[in-house]
Tab-separated table of C-alpha atoms in Angstrom:
chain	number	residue	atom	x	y	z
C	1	UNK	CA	-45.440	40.400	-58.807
C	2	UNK	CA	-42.181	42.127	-57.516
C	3	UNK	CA	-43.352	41.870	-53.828
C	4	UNK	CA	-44.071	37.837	-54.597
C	5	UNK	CA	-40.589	37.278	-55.914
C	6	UNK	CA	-38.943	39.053	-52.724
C	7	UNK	CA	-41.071	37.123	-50.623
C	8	UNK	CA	-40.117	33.778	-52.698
C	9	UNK	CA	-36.619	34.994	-52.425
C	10	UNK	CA	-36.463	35.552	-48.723
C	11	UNK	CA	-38.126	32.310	-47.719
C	12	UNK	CA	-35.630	30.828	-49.848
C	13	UNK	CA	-32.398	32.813	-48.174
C	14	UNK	CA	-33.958	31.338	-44.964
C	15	UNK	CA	-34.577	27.673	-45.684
C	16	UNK	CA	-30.974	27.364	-46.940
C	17	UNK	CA	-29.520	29.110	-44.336
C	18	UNK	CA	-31.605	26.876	-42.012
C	19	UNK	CA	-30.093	23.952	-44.098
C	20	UNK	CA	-26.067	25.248	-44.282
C	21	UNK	CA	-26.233	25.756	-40.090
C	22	UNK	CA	-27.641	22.435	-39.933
C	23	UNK	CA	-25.114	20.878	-41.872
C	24	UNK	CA	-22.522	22.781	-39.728
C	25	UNK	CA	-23.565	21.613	-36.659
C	26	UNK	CA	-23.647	17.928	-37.535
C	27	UNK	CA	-20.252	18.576	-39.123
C	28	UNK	CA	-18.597	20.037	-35.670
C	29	UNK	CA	-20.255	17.135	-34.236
C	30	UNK	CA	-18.709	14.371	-36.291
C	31	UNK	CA	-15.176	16.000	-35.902
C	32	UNK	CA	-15.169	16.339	-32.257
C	33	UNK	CA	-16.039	12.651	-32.362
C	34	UNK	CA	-13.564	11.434	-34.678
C	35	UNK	CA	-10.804	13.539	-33.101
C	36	UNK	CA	-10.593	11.087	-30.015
C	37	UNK	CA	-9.502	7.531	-30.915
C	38	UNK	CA	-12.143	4.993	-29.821
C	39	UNK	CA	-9.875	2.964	-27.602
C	40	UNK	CA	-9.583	6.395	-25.262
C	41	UNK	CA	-13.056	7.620	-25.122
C	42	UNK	CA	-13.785	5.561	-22.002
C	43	UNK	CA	-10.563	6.418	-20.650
C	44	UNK	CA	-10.890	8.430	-17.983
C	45	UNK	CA	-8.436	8.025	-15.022
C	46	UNK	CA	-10.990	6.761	-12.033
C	47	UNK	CA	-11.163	9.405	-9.326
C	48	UNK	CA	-11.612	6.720	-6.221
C	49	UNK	CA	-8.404	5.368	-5.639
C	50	UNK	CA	-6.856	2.000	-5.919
C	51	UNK	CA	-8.701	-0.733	-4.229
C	52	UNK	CA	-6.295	-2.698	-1.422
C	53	UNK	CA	-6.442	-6.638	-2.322
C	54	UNK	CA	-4.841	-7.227	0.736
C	55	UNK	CA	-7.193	-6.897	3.518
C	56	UNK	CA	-7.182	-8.142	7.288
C	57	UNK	CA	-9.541	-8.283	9.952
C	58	UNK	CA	-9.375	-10.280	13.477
C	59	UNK	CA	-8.906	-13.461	13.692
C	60	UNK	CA	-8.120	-15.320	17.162
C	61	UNK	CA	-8.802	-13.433	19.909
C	62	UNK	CA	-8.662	-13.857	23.749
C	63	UNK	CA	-9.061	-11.207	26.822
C	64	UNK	CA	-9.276	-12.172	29.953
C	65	UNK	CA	-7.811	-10.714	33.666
C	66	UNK	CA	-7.157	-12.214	36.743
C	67	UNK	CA	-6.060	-9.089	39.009
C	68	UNK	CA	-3.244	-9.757	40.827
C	69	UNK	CA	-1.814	-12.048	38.490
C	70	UNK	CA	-2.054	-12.427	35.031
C	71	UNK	CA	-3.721	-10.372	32.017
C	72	UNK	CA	-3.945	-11.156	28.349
C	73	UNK	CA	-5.186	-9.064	25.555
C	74	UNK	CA	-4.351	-11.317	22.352
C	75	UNK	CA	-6.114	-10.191	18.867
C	76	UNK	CA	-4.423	-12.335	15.801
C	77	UNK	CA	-5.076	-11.683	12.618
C	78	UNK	CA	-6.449	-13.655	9.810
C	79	UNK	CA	-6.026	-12.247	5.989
C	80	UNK	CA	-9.626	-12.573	4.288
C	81	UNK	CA	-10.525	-15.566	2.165
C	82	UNK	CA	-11.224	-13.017	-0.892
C	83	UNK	CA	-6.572	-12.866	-1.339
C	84	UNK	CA	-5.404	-14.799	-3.352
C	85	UNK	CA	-2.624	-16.894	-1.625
C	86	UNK	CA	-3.789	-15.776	1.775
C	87	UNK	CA	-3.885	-19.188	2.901
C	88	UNK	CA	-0.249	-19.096	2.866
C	89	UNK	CA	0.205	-16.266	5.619
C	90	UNK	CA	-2.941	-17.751	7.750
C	91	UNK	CA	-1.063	-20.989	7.701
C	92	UNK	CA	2.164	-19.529	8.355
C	93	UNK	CA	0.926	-17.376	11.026
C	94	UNK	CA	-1.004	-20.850	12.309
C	95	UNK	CA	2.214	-22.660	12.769
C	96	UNK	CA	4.590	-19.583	14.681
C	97	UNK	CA	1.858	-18.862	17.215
C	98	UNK	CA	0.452	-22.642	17.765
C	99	UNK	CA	-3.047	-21.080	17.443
C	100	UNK	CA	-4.084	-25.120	16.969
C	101	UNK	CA	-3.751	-25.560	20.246
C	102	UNK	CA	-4.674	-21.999	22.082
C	103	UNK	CA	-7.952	-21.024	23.728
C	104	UNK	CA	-9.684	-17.776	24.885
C	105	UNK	CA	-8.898	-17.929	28.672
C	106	UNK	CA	-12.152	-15.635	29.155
C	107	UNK	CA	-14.105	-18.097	27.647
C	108	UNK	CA	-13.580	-21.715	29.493
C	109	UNK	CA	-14.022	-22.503	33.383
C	110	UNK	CA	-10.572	-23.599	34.266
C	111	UNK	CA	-8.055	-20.552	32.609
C	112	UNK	CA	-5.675	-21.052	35.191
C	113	UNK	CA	-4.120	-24.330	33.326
C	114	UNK	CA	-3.399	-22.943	30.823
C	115	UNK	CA	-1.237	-19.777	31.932
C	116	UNK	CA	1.560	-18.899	33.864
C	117	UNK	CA	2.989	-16.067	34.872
C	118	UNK	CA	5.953	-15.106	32.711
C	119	UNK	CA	9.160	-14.884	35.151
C	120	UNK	CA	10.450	-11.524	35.748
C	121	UNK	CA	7.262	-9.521	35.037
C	122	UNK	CA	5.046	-8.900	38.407
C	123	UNK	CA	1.307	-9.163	37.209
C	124	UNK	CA	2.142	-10.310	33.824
C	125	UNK	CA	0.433	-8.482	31.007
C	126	UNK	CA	0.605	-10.620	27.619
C	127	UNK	CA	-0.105	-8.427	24.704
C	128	UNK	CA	-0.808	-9.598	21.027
C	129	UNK	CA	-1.862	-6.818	18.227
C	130	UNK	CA	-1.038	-6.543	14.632
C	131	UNK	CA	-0.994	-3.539	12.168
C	132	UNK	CA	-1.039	-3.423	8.739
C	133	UNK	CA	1.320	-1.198	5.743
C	134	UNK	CA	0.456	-0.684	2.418
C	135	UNK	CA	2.844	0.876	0.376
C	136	UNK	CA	1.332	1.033	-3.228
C	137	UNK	CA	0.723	-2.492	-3.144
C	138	UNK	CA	3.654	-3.632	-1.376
C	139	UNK	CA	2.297	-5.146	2.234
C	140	UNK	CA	3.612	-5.997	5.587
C	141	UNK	CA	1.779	-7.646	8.270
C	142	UNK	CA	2.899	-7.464	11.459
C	143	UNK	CA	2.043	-9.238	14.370
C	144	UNK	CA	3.589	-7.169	17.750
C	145	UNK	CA	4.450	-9.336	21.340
C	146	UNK	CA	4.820	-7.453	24.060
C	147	UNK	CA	5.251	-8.810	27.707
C	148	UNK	CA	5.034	-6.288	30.452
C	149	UNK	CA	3.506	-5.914	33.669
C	150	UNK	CA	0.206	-4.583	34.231
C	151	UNK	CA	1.563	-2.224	37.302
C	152	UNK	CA	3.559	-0.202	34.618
C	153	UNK	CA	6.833	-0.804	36.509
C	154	UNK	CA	8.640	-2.565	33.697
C	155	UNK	CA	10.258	-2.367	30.485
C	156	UNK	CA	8.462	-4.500	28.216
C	157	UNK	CA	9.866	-7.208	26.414
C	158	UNK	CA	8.697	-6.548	22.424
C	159	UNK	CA	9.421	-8.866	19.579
C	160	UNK	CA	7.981	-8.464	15.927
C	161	UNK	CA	7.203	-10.896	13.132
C	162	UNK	CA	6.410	-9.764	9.921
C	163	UNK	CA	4.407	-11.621	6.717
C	164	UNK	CA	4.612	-9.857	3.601
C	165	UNK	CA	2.364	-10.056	0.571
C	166	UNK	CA	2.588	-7.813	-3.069
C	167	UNK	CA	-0.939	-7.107	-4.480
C	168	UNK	CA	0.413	-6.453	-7.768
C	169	UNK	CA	1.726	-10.093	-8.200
C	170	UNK	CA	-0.950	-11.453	-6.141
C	171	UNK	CA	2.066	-13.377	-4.322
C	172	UNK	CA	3.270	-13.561	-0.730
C	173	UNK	CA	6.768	-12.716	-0.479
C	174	UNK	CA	10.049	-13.231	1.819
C	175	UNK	CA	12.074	-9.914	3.647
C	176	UNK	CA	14.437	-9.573	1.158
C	177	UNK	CA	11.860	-9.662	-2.275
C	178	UNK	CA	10.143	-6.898	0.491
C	179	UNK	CA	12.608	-4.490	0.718
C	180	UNK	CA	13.846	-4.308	-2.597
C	181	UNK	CA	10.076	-3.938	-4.114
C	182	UNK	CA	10.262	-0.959	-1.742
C	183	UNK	CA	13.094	0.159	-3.336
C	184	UNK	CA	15.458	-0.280	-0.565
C	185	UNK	CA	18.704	-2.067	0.143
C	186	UNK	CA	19.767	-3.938	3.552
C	187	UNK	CA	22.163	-0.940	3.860
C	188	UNK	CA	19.350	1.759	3.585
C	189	UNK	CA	17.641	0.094	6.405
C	190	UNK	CA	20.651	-0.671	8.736
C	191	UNK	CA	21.362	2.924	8.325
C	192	UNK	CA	18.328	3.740	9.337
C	193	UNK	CA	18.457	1.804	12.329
C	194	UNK	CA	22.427	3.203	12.842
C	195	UNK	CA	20.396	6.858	12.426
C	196	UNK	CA	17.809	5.939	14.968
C	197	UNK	CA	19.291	3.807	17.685
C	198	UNK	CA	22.970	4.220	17.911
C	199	UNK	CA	24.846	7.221	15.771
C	200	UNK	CA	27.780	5.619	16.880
C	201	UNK	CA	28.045	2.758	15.214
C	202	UNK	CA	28.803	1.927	11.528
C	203	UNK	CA	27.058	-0.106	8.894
C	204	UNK	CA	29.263	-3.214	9.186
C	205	UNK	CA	28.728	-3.403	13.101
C	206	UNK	CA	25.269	-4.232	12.678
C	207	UNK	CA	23.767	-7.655	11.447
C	208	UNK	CA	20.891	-7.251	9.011
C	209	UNK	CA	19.486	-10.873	9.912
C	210	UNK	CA	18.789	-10.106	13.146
C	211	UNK	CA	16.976	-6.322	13.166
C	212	UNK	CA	14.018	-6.461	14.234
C	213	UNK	CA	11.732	-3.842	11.925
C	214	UNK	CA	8.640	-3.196	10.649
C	215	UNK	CA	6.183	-0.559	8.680
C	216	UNK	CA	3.875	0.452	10.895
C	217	UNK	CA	-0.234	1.155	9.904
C	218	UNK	CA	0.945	4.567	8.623
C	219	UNK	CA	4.220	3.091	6.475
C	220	UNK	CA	6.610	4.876	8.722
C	221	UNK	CA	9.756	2.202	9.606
C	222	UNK	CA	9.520	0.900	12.652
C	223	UNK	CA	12.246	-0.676	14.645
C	224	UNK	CA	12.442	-2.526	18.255
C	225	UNK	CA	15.932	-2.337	20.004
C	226	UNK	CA	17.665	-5.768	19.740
C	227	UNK	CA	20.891	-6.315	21.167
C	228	UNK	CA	21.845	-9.049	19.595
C	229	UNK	CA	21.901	-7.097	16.696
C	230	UNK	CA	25.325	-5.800	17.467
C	231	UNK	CA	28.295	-7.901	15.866
């Protein structure tokens, strides 16, 4: 009879103990959960990176070489349907460089009406590219001219034009909205330019209208030597 009872007992100690851990465990589990509001359980940072909404690829392009003469390598660029305003730019971009009206001179059987070669360069190289900067959001698109001569015997003759678009408004914007979503003033860059150029000069000796800069596809400033520049 005693050895029933301690039997009886034991199974007894067991089942509740069985029970109590149970209960524990469901209990950790329920406070673990109710610790973390339910607005910030899915609200984990995401490891990939912001996704550009800016993005370019080639638009107009035309190659085409006539040794001796004249060479053109011209790649435009055209900002993808998928941005919202894009059309803007394109257009813009449509109206500076008259690309209405120009043709791929490797691709039609009379080229030679419809270039010249551009007085003071020997063997005229024409030269169109563009490069892209995106500084959290904050683009430029450039679009780089450069005239030179294919011989290598020149200086060439580079001018800049710059379209600039903020993802984070979705809007395109003008060089002076640029620069100060950057964080910058006209002064930082004209010292810049004072810092890279000409040490010499001061801030009011330059003309901020008429620099001619850029951020290049790595955002470093850019600048291209301008004399007109100088008040």
């Amino acid at each position: 009879m005693r050895r029933l009872v301690r039997v009886c007992f034991c199974v007894a100690c067991f089942m509740l103990i069985c029970i109590m851990g149970g209960c524990t465990s469901d209990a950790v589990a329920t406070l673990a959960s109710s610790d973390v509001p339910s607005e910030q359980k899915n609200s984990i940072p995401s490891m990939t990176g912001r996704k550009d909404i800016f993005t370019v690829e080639d638009g107009f392009t035309s190659k085409a070489t006539f040794p001796e003469e004249y060479k053109q390598d011209h790649c435009f660029p055209y900002v993808s349907d998928s941005v919202p305003n894009g059309d803007i730019i394109n257009k813009a971009i449509a109206i500076d460089y008259d690309l209405i009206n120009r043709v791929d001179l490797g691709a039609i059987s009379d080229p030679y009406s419809h270039f010249a070669p551009i007085e003071g360069f020997t063997y005229t190289w024409s030269k169109i590219s563009y490069e892209v900067s995106n500084q959290e959001g904050i683009c430029c698109l450039t679009i780089i001219d450069t005239t030179t001569s294919a011989y290598g015997s020149y200086s060439p003759n580079t001018t800049v034009n710059c379209y600039y678009y903020n993802e984070n408004t979705q809007q395109v914007m003008d060089r002076e909205q640029f620069i100060e979503a950057l964080g910058l003033s006209q002064k930082d860059i004209i010292l810049a330019y004072i810092a890279e150029c000409c040490p010499a000069y001061k801030v009011d000796d330059i003309s901020f209208n008429r620099l001619f800069f850029y951020y290049d596809k790595y955002n470093e400033l850019r600048f291209v030597f301008n004399e007109t520049a100088f008040k």
